[in-house]
Each structure stands twice: as C-alpha cells, then as structure tokens.
C-alpha cells in the first residue's frame, strides 16, 4: 500500500479501537468489514507486530497496540490541525459535516435549511443522522448536534443558545369535533392521550404555578418522532408537540393547539459542538447559517390559538434535538 493508504489505515485503526468493533469503523468510513480488516493487517505487516487481540466476542489492544494507538492519535490530530490551518487560509469550507438530529426533524423545513447552506458552500457534504437518542459527539465522530433541553448542556461541550423551543398540546380537528376541546387543565384527565417515553401525566404551567394532571394513555411512543404528529392527525388523541411542527407544510392544516394559556415546559434550543483551538470552517459556517436562520422572527412568544393555525406560514426553520417526551 502507498503512504496515503497507511494514513487511512491509521484512521481506521483508531476508529476500530474507539468504536470497539470492525463494524463501527466500517460504518464510519463507508467501508466493508473485510476492507477494514485489511487496513489493520496492513498496519500490522508494516510495523511487524500484532496490534489487536481478536476473538469472535471481543477486541483488545496488545502492548504494542497500546503504544501505537497513543502515538497514532497524536499524529492524526496533528494532521487534522494542519488541514484546519490550510482550510482557514483558503477560506473555502469543504469536507463532510456530520450532524446529529432526531427522527422527527426530517422535514421539508430542514431540507430547505440545508439546501440554502449548500448553495453557499457547495464543497461541504452534509451527513445527517436521524436518531432518537442523545449521541456522544466525541466517541461517535459527530461534528455538531442540535438539541432542545430544559437541562444544562453536557459538560465539555460548547453550547450555543439559539432560541426558545416551546411545546404545546396538539389535537386534530376530527378529534375535537368528536370529543370536544379541553377548557381547563383538569379536563385533560377525560381525554385520550398519546404519550412519549414513560410519562404518565401532563405537566403544565398556569398563573398559579405548575399543574400535574394524570393522563389517560391510549398510545405510547418510545421517542419523539414524526409518528407522534401523524397519530395526532389521525385523531387518536392529544399529544405534546414542538410548536414548529404547526408550521410544517405536512401538518399545519391538520394540527390544532389546545390549552395554549397553560403551556408545557419550555426547552431552549442549542447547537452543541466540541471545543477546538481551530474550529473547522465547515462547522463554523454551518453554525453561522444556523444562527442566521434562527433569527427569523417567529410567533412563538405569543399565545397560540386554534384560529392562528390557519395563519401560520412555512419558513425556514432549524433542525433541533428535542427533549424525548413531555
């Protein structure tokens, strides 16, 4: 193999160790597991020593592997640093940008946002991963995660606050015609509920403080995804949804907000990334684009009503990571 292949083999070796499997490294570099194994064998042949102890159930570093892994990480970090310096001088972002987002965020609004970014920076390939879990940016090799949370962002990450991301209780017109609209928080106990996660009750905020109402659960989802909104549109029951879903072209004429004067908890939207001395241009420009997008005026600060549903217009909205369930 050539010197260039050796550098790739080092990257593959590091990923094998960090992910704990050949499959994880293969997925990260879009290789077959057989090719991933060949890269490891190339290094071992080149170095004249075994780097990994391999069995059908586990992988472990040999003594030589431990030494090489530490040096390998340093060398690859130096290479990445050099690439960042050159990229900053050229002023042209390029490469693959890995972004984590929840499955419900795979909407037209997200595509429009990415399309606008790609028109400005055509040499960046945006690699979105839609997963209903909070990924580990460092361990899993993501450049950026967009999340909304009521908790403090994880330690060790840079968290850029973007905007509030309110939730509201949603229903379909068909459900409201069949069952009526709740007029007070207490009325929720008599309505069918679509719940996310292990929740058993509604948690609302009113003029006199927080209110908890037991939920009559008829359908449960493991995570907040577009399936929850589809279930509401089908008339199965009420569910808490992010306010921006009322602006999505797929749902804006089918979702009706209820009890808007008693809002659900109010997460804040963050862009999360790993602190670096030189932030890659692909991350910096995507952040700038995201911040610019979130500055678009929204109507989220004011109370939402059923009548307002008809006047909400589609606009470019950021991709967000939401709290899994209310």
Coordinates of C-alpha atoms in Angstrom, one line a residue:
X1 CA 0.0 0.0 0.0
X2 CA 1.0 3.6 -0.5
X3 CA 1.8 6.2 2.1
X4 CA -1.7 7.6 1.6
X5 CA -3.2 4.2 2.3
X6 CA -1.1 4.0 5.5
X7 CA -2.6 7.2 6.8
X8 CA -6.1 5.9 6.1
X9 CA -5.2 2.6 7.8
X10 CA -4.1 4.6 10.9
X11 CA -7.5 6.4 10.9
X12 CA -9.3 3.1 10.5
X13 CA -7.3 1.5 13.3
X14 CA -8.1 4.4 15.7
X15 CA -11.8 4.1 14.9
X16 CA -11.7 0.3 15.4
X17 CA -10.3 0.9 18.9
X18 CA -12.6 3.8 19.8
X19 CA -15.8 2.1 18.5
X20 CA -14.8 -1.3 19.8
X21 CA -15.6 -3.1 16.6
X22 CA -14.7 -3.6 13.0
X23 CA -18.3 -2.9 12.1
X24 CA -18.3 0.5 13.8
X25 CA -15.2 1.5 11.9
X26 CA -16.5 0.2 8.6
X27 CA -19.7 2.3 9.0
X28 CA -17.7 5.4 10.0
X29 CA -15.6 5.2 6.8
X30 CA -18.2 3.6 4.5
X31 CA -16.0 0.6 4.0
X32 CA -16.8 -3.1 4.1
X33 CA -15.7 -5.0 7.2
X34 CA -13.4 -7.0 5.0
X35 CA -11.6 -3.9 3.9
X36 CA -11.5 -2.6 7.4
X37 CA -9.7 -5.8 8.4
X38 CA -7.3 -5.4 5.5
X39 CA -6.3 -1.9 6.8
X40 CA -5.5 -3.4 10.2
X41 CA -3.5 -6.2 8.7
X42 CA -1.6 -3.7 6.5
X43 CA -0.5 -1.8 9.6
X44 CA 0.5 -4.9 11.5
X45 CA 2.5 -6.1 8.5
X46 CA 4.1 -2.7 8.1
X47 CA 5.0 -2.5 11.8
X48 CA 5.9 -6.1 12.1
X49 CA 3.8 -6.7 15.2
X50 CA 0.2 -7.6 16.2
X51 CA -1.8 -4.5 17.4
X52 CA -5.1 -6.2 18.4
X53 CA -6.1 -9.4 20.0
X54 CA -9.1 -10.5 18.2
X55 CA -11.8 -13.1 19.0
X56 CA -15.4 -13.7 18.0
X57 CA -16.6 -11.8 21.0
X58 CA -14.1 -9.1 21.8
X59 CA -11.1 -6.9 20.8
X60 CA -8.2 -5.8 23.0
X61 CA -5.0 -3.9 22.4
X62 CA -1.7 -5.7 22.7
X63 CA 1.1 -3.9 24.5
X64 CA 2.5 -2.8 21.1
X65 CA -1.1 -1.8 20.1
X66 CA -1.4 0.4 23.2
X67 CA 1.8 2.3 22.4
X68 CA 1.0 2.7 18.7
X69 CA -2.6 3.8 19.5
X70 CA -1.4 6.7 21.6
X71 CA 1.1 7.9 19.0
X72 CA -1.4 7.3 16.2
X73 CA -3.9 9.6 17.9
X74 CA -1.3 12.3 18.2
X75 CA -0.2 12.0 14.6
X76 CA -3.7 12.1 13.3
X77 CA -4.6 15.1 15.5
X78 CA -1.6 17.0 14.0
X79 CA -2.7 16.1 10.5
X80 CA -6.2 17.4 11.3
X81 CA -4.8 20.6 12.8
X82 CA -2.7 21.2 9.6
X83 CA -5.8 20.6 7.5
X84 CA -7.7 23.2 9.5
X85 CA -4.9 25.8 9.2
X86 CA -4.8 25.3 5.4
X87 CA -8.6 25.4 5.2
X88 CA -8.7 28.7 7.1
X89 CA -6.2 30.3 4.8
X90 CA -8.1 29.2 1.7
X91 CA -11.3 30.4 3.2
X92 CA -13.3 27.6 1.5
X93 CA -15.2 25.1 3.7
X94 CA -15.1 21.6 2.4
X95 CA -15.4 18.0 3.6
X96 CA -18.1 16.1 5.3
X97 CA -20.1 17.6 8.1
X98 CA -21.7 15.1 10.4
X99 CA -24.8 16.4 12.2
X100 CA -27.0 14.5 14.7
X101 CA -30.7 15.2 14.7
X102 CA -33.9 13.4 15.9
X103 CA -36.1 11.5 13.5
X104 CA -38.9 13.9 13.6
X105 CA -36.6 16.6 12.3
X106 CA -36.6 15.0 8.8
X107 CA -38.9 17.6 7.5
X108 CA -39.2 19.9 4.4
X109 CA -38.1 22.8 6.6
X110 CA -34.8 21.0 7.5
X111 CA -34.2 20.2 3.8
X112 CA -34.8 23.9 2.9
X113 CA -32.3 25.0 5.5
X114 CA -29.7 22.6 4.3
X115 CA -30.3 23.5 0.6
X116 CA -29.7 27.2 1.4
X117 CA -26.4 26.2 3.1
X118 CA -25.3 24.0 0.2
X119 CA -26.0 26.8 -2.2
X120 CA -23.5 29.0 -0.3
X121 CA -21.0 26.2 0.4
X122 CA -21.2 23.5 -2.3
X123 CA -18.0 21.8 -1.3
X124 CA -19.4 20.7 2.0
X125 CA -21.3 17.3 2.2
X126 CA -23.8 17.4 5.0
X127 CA -24.2 14.0 6.6
X128 CA -27.3 13.9 8.7
X129 CA -28.0 11.1 11.2
X130 CA -31.6 10.9 12.5
X131 CA -31.6 9.1 15.8
X132 CA -33.9 9.3 18.8
X133 CA -31.1 9.4 21.3
X134 CA -28.5 11.8 22.5
X135 CA -25.3 10.9 20.7
X136 CA -21.8 11.2 22.1
X137 CA -20.1 13.7 19.8
X138 CA -16.6 12.7 20.7
X139 CA -16.9 9.0 20.7
X140 CA -19.1 8.7 17.7
X141 CA -17.4 11.3 15.5
X142 CA -20.2 13.9 15.1
X143 CA -19.3 17.5 14.3
X144 CA -22.5 19.0 15.6
X145 CA -25.7 18.2 17.4
X146 CA -28.8 20.4 17.6
X147 CA -30.8 19.8 20.7
X148 CA -33.5 21.4 22.8
X149 CA -33.4 20.8 26.5
X150 CA -34.6 22.2 29.8
X151 CA -31.4 20.9 31.5
X152 CA -27.8 22.2 31.4
X153 CA -26.0 21.1 28.3
X154 CA -23.4 18.3 28.8
X155 CA -20.0 19.3 30.3
X156 CA -17.1 19.6 28.0
X157 CA -19.1 20.8 25.0
X158 CA -19.7 24.3 23.6
X159 CA -23.4 25.1 23.7
X160 CA -24.6 27.9 21.5
X161 CA -28.1 29.1 22.7
X162 CA -30.3 29.7 19.6
X163 CA -33.9 30.3 20.7
X164 CA -36.7 29.0 23.0
X165 CA -38.4 25.9 21.6
X166 CA -41.9 25.7 23.2
X167 CA -44.2 22.7 23.2
X168 CA -47.9 22.8 23.0
X169 CA -50.7 20.3 23.3
X170 CA -52.0 19.3 19.9
X171 CA -55.2 17.7 18.6
X172 CA -56.8 17.1 15.2
X173 CA -60.0 18.8 14.1
X174 CA -61.6 15.4 13.8
X175 CA -60.8 14.6 17.4
X176 CA -62.1 18.0 18.7
X177 CA -65.3 17.5 16.8
X178 CA -65.7 14.1 18.3
X179 CA -64.6 14.7 21.9
X180 CA -64.6 18.5 22.3
X181 CA -61.7 20.7 23.4
X182 CA -60.5 20.7 27.0
X183 CA -61.3 24.0 28.5
X184 CA -59.1 23.6 31.6
X185 CA -56.1 21.5 32.6
X186 CA -58.4 19.3 34.7
X187 CA -60.4 18.4 31.6
X188 CA -57.3 16.6 30.2
X189 CA -57.9 13.7 32.5
X190 CA -61.0 12.9 30.4
X191 CA -59.2 12.9 27.1
X192 CA -57.3 10.2 25.2
X193 CA -53.6 10.8 25.4
X194 CA -50.6 9.9 23.1
X195 CA -47.6 9.8 25.4
X196 CA -43.8 9.7 24.7
X197 CA -41.5 7.7 26.9
X198 CA -42.6 6.6 30.3
X199 CA -44.7 9.7 31.1
X200 CA -48.0 9.1 33.0
X201 CA -49.2 12.7 33.4
X202 CA -49.4 16.2 31.8
X203 CA -47.1 18.8 33.3
X204 CA -48.4 22.4 32.6
X205 CA -47.7 25.9 33.8
X206 CA -50.5 28.2 34.9
X207 CA -51.0 31.6 36.5
X208 CA -50.8 29.9 40.0
X209 CA -47.9 27.7 39.3
X210 CA -47.2 24.2 37.9
X211 CA -50.1 21.7 37.4
X212 CA -49.9 18.0 37.1
X213 CA -52.8 16.1 35.6
X214 CA -53.0 12.3 35.2
X215 CA -53.1 11.1 31.6
X216 CA -55.4 8.6 30.1
X217 CA -52.9 7.0 27.8
X218 CA -54.2 5.2 24.7
X219 CA -51.0 5.1 22.7
X220 CA -47.3 5.4 23.7
X221 CA -44.2 6.0 21.6
X222 CA -40.6 5.4 22.8
X223 CA -39.4 8.7 21.4
X224 CA -40.5 12.0 20.0
X225 CA -40.7 11.4 16.2
X226 CA -43.0 12.5 13.4
X227 CA -45.1 9.4 14.1
X228 CA -46.4 11.2 17.1
X229 CA -47.7 14.1 14.9
X230 CA -49.2 11.6 12.5
X231 CA -51.0 9.8 15.3
X232 CA -52.5 13.2 16.4
X233 CA -53.6 13.9 12.8
X234 CA -55.2 10.5 12.7
X235 CA -57.5 11.6 15.6
X236 CA -56.2 9.1 18.1
X237 CA -55.8 11.6 20.9
X238 CA -53.9 14.6 22.3
X239 CA -50.1 14.9 22.4
X240 CA -47.4 17.4 23.2
X241 CA -45.6 18.6 20.1
X242 CA -42.9 21.2 19.4
X243 CA -44.5 24.4 18.2
X244 CA -42.6 24.4 15.0
X245 CA -44.5 21.3 13.8
X246 CA -47.5 23.6 13.4
X247 CA -45.5 25.4 10.7
X248 CA -44.5 22.3 8.7
X249 CA -46.4 22.0 5.4
X250 CA -47.2 18.4 6.3
X251 CA -49.1 19.3 9.5
X252 CA -50.0 22.9 9.6
X253 CA -53.6 22.4 8.3
X254 CA -54.1 19.3 10.4
X255 CA -52.9 20.2 13.9
X256 CA -54.9 22.3 16.4
X257 CA -53.3 23.7 19.6
X258 CA -55.3 23.4 22.8
X259 CA -54.9 25.0 26.3
X260 CA -52.4 27.4 24.9
X261 CA -52.7 29.6 28.1
X262 CA -51.3 26.7 30.1
X263 CA -48.0 25.9 28.3
X264 CA -45.9 22.8 28.7
X265 CA -42.3 23.0 29.7
X266 CA -40.2 25.3 27.6
X267 CA -36.9 23.9 26.4
X268 CA -34.2 26.1 24.9
X269 CA -32.6 25.3 21.5
X270 CA -28.8 24.7 21.5
X271 CA -26.1 23.9 18.9
X272 CA -23.5 21.7 20.6
X273 CA -20.0 21.0 19.4
X274 CA -16.6 20.0 20.8
X275 CA -14.3 22.8 21.8
X276 CA -11.3 23.1 19.5
X277 CA -8.5 25.6 19.1
X278 CA -9.2 26.0 15.4
X279 CA -12.9 25.3 14.6
X280 CA -13.2 23.8 11.1
X281 CA -14.7 26.1 8.6
X282 CA -17.4 23.6 7.7
X283 CA -18.6 23.7 11.4
X284 CA -18.2 27.5 11.7
X285 CA -20.1 28.3 8.5
X286 CA -22.9 25.9 9.4
X287 CA -23.2 27.4 12.8
X288 CA -23.3 30.9 11.3
X289 CA -26.0 29.7 8.9
X290 CA -28.0 28.1 11.7
X291 CA -27.8 31.2 13.9
X292 CA -28.9 33.4 10.9
X293 CA -31.8 31.1 10.3
X294 CA -33.0 31.1 13.9
X295 CA -33.0 35.0 13.9
X296 CA -36.0 34.8 11.6
X297 CA -38.9 36.3 13.6
X298 CA -41.4 33.8 14.8
X299 CA -44.8 34.0 16.6
X300 CA -43.8 31.5 19.3
X301 CA -43.6 34.2 22.1
X302 CA -47.3 35.0 21.9
X303 CA -50.1 32.6 22.8
X304 CA -51.2 30.3 20.0
X305 CA -54.9 29.7 19.3
X306 CA -56.8 27.4 17.0
X307 CA -57.6 30.4 14.8
X308 CA -53.9 31.1 14.4
X309 CA -53.4 27.7 12.9
X310 CA -54.7 28.9 9.6
X311 CA -52.3 31.9 9.5
X312 CA -49.1 30.1 10.3
X313 CA -46.9 30.2 7.2
X314 CA -44.0 27.9 6.3
X315 CA -40.5 29.4 6.8
X316 CA -37.0 28.0 7.0
X317 CA -36.5 26.5 10.5
X318 CA -33.5 25.0 12.2
X319 CA -33.0 21.3 12.8
X320 CA -33.3 20.7 16.5
X321 CA -32.8 17.9 19.0
X322 CA -35.8 17.8 21.3
X323 CA -36.3 16.5 24.8
X324 CA -37.6 12.9 24.4
X325 CA -41.1 13.3 25.8
X326 CA -43.0 15.6 28.0

